[in-house]
Tab-separated table of C-alpha atoms in Angstrom:
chain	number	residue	atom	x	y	z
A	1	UNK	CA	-17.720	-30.551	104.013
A	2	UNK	CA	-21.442	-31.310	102.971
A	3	UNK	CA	-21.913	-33.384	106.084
A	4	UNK	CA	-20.194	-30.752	108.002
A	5	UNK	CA	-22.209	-28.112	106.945
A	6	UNK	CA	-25.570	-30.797	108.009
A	7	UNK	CA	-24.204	-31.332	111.171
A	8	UNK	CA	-23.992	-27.459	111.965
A	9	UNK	CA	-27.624	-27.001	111.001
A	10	UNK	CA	-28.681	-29.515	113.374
A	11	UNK	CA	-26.994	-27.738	116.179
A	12	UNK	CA	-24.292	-30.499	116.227
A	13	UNK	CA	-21.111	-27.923	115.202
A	14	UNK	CA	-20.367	-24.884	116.187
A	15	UNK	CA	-19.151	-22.252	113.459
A	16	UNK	CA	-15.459	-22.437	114.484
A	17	UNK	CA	-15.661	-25.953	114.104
A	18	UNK	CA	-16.966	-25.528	110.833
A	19	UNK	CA	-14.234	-23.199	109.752
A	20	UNK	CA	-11.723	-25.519	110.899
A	21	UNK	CA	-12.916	-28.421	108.840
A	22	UNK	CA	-13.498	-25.910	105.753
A	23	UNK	CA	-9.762	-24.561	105.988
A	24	UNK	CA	-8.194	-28.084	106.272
A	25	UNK	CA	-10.437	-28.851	103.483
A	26	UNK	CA	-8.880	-26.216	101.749
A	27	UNK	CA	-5.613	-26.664	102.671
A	28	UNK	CA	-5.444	-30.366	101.609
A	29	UNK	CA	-6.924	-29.809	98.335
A	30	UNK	CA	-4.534	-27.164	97.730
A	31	UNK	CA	-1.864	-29.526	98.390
A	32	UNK	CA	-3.448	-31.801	95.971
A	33	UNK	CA	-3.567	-29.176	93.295
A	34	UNK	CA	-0.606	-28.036	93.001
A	35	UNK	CA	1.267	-31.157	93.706
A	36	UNK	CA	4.219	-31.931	90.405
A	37	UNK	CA	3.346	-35.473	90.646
A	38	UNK	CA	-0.286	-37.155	89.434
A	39	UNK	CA	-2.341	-38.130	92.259
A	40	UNK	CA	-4.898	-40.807	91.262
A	41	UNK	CA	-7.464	-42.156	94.081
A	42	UNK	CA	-9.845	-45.455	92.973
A	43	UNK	CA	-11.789	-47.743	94.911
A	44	UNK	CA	-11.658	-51.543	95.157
A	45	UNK	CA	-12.520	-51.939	92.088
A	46	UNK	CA	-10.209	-50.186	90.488
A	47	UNK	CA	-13.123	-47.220	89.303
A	48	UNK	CA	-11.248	-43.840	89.350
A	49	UNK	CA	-12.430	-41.716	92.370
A	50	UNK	CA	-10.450	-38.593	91.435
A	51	UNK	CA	-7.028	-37.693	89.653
A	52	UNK	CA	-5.616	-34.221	90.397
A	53	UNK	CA	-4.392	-31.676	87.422
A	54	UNK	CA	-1.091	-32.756	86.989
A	55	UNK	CA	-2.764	-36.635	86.654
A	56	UNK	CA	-5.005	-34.971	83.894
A	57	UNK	CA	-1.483	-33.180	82.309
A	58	UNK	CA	0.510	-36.420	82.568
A	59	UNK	CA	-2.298	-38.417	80.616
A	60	UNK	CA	-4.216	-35.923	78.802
A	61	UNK	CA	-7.573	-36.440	80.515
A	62	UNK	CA	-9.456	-34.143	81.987
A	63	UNK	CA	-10.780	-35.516	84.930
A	64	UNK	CA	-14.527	-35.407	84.102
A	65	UNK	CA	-13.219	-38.577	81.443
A	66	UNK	CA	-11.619	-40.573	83.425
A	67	UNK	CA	-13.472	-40.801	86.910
A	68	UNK	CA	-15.932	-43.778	87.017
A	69	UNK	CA	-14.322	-45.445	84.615
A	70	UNK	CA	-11.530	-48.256	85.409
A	71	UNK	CA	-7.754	-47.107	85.623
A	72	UNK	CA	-6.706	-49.722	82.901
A	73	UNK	CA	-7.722	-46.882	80.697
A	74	UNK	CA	-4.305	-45.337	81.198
A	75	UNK	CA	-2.395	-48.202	80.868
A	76	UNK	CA	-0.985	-50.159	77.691
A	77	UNK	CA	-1.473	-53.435	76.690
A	78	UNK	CA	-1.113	-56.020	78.267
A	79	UNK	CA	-1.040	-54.614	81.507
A	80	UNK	CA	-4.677	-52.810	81.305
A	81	UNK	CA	-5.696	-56.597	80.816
A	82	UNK	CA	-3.851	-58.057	83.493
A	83	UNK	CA	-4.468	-54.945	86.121
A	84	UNK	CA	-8.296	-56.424	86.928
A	85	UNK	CA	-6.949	-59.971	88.178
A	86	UNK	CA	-3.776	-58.317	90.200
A	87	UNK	CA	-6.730	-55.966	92.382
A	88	UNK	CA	-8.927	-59.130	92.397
A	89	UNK	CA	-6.601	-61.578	93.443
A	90	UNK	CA	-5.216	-58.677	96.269
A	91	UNK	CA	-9.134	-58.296	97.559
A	92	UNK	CA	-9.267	-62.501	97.569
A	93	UNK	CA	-5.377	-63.208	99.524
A	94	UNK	CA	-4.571	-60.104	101.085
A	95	UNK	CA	-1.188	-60.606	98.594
A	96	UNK	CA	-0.009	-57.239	97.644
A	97	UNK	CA	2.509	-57.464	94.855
A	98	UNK	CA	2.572	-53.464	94.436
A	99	UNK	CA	0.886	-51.986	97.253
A	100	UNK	CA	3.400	-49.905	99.002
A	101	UNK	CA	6.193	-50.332	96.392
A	102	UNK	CA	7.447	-47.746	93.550
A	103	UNK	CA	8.583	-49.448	90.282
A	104	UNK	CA	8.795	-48.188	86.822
A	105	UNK	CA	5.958	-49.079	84.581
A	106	UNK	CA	4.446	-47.697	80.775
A	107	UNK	CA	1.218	-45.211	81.082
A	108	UNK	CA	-1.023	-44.114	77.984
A	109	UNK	CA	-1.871	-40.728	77.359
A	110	UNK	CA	-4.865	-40.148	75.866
A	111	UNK	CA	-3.487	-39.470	72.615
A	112	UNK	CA	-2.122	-43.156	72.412
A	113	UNK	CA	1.324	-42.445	73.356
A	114	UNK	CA	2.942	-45.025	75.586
A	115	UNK	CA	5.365	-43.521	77.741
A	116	UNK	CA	7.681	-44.430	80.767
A	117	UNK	CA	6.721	-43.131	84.299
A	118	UNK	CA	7.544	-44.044	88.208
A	119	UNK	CA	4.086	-45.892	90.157
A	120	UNK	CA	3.335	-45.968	93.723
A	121	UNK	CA	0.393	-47.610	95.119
A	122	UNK	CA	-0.555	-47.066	98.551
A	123	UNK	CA	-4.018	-48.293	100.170
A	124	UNK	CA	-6.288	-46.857	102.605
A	125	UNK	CA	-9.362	-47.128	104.382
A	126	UNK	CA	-12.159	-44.789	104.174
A	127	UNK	CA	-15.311	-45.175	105.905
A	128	UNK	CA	-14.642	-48.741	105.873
A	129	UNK	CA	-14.158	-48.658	102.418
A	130	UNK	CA	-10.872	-49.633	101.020
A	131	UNK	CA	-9.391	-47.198	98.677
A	132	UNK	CA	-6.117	-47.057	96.722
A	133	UNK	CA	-3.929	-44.165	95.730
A	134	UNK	CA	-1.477	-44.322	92.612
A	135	UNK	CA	1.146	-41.539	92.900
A	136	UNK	CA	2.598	-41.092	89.383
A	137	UNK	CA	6.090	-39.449	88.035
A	138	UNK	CA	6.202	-39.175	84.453
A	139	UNK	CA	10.040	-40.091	83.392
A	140	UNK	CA	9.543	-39.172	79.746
A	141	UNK	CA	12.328	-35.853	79.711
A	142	UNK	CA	14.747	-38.020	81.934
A	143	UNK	CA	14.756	-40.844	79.280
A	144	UNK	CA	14.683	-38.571	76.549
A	145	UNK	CA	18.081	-37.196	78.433
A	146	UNK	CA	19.606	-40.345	79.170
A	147	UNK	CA	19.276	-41.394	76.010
A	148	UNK	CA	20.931	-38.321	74.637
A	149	UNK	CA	23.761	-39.058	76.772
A	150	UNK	CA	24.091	-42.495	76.007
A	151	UNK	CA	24.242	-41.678	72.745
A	152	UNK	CA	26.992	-39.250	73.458
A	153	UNK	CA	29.174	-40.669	75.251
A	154	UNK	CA	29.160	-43.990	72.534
A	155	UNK	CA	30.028	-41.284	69.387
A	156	UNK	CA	32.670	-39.526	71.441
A	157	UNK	CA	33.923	-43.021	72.740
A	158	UNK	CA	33.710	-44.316	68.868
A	159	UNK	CA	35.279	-41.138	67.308
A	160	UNK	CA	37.872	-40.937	69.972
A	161	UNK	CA	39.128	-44.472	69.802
A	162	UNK	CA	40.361	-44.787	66.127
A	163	UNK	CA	42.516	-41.895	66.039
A	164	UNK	CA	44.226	-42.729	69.697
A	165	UNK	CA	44.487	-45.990	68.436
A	166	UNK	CA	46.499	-44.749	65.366
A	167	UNK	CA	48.368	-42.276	67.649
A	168	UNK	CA	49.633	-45.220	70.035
A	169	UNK	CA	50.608	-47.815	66.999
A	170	UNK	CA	52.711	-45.045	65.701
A	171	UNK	CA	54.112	-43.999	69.103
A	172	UNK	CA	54.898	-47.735	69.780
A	173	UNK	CA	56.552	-47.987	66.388
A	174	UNK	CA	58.558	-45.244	67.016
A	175	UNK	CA	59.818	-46.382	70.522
A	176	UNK	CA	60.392	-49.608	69.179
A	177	UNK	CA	63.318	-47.983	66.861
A	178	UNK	CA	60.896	-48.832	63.254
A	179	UNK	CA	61.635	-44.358	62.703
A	180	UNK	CA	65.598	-45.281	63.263
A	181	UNK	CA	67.838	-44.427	66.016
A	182	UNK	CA	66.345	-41.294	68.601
A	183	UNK	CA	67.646	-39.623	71.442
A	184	UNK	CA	67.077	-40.311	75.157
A	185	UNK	CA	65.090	-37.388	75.955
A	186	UNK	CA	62.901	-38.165	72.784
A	187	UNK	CA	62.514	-42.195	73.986
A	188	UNK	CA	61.405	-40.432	77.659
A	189	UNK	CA	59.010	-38.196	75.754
A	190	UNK	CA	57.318	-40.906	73.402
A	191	UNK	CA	57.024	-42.873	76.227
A	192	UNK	CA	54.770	-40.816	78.266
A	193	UNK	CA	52.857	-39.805	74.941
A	194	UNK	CA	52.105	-43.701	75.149
């Protein structure tokens, strides 16, 4: 927008022009804004170039503590150690082992918390700079819920199966004639209680 704005003081845009580029400006950082998933931007070497709010709500930043610093910051150990020799030896081979893939990885939050979230690297180029962009989901609820039904279904599975166990052993000892002789209409109706 600031080189916009030169250019139209030198006579080289025209105020439509100008209010084009301001409005897509606009536009895209609303998109940015208000987008549920964190949006972090860094350059080659892995030095934070922006994160929008939902990256500052996910980690607890504010973004004014993160940018120009290096991304490992918001990753546990012993990935923030290993994350510098992954972008080095990508700049060196060309060898992307996680641009343009999602997987599911730990972040850190600011307050120390390590918790489980969905990463996407994609890279661009910028002014013949390359650039990388981490789109981040945090997963933290749908563990949380997972877990609770995990945990669910085992009780109910636990707390079911010793009582229909008992149920059955008595049903088969009364088919089997242990409770003494029983009609056929009773036999027919233990046996489908089986």
């Amino acid at each position: 927008l600031l080189v916009a704005a030169a250019a139209w003081k030198f006579g080289r845009l025209t105020a439509p022009v100008l209010h084009d580029l301001a409005e897509r400006e606009a536009r895209l950082r609303a998109i940015v804004d208000t987008a549920v998933d964190g949006i972090i931007t860094m350059d080659e070497t892995a030095t934070v170039q922006s994160l929008n709010p939902a990256a500052e709500r996910i980690f607890g930043y504010s973004a004014s503590e993160v940018v120009g610093r290096n991304v490992n910051m918001l990753m546990p150990e012993p990935y923030n150690r290993e994350h510098d020799g992954y972008i080095k030896q990508n700049l060196k081979t060309g060898e992307a082992k996680i641009i343009g893939t999602g997987r599911e990885v730990e972040g850190k939050r600011k307050n120390g918390d390590i918790f489980p979230m969905e990463l996407a690297i994609s890279e661009a180029t910028m002014n013949n700079q390359r650039m990388f962009v981490g789109i981040v989901r945090d997963f933290t609820e749908r563990k949380r819920i997972e877990k609770m039904k995990n945990e669910f279904v085992s009780s109910v599975s636990h707390e079911l199966r010793t009582p229909l166990t008992s149920i059955r052993g008595a049903l088969g000892l009364v088919a089997g004639g242990m409770a003494g002789e029983i009609s056929e209409q009773a036999k027919s109706l233990i046996n489908i209680a089986n």
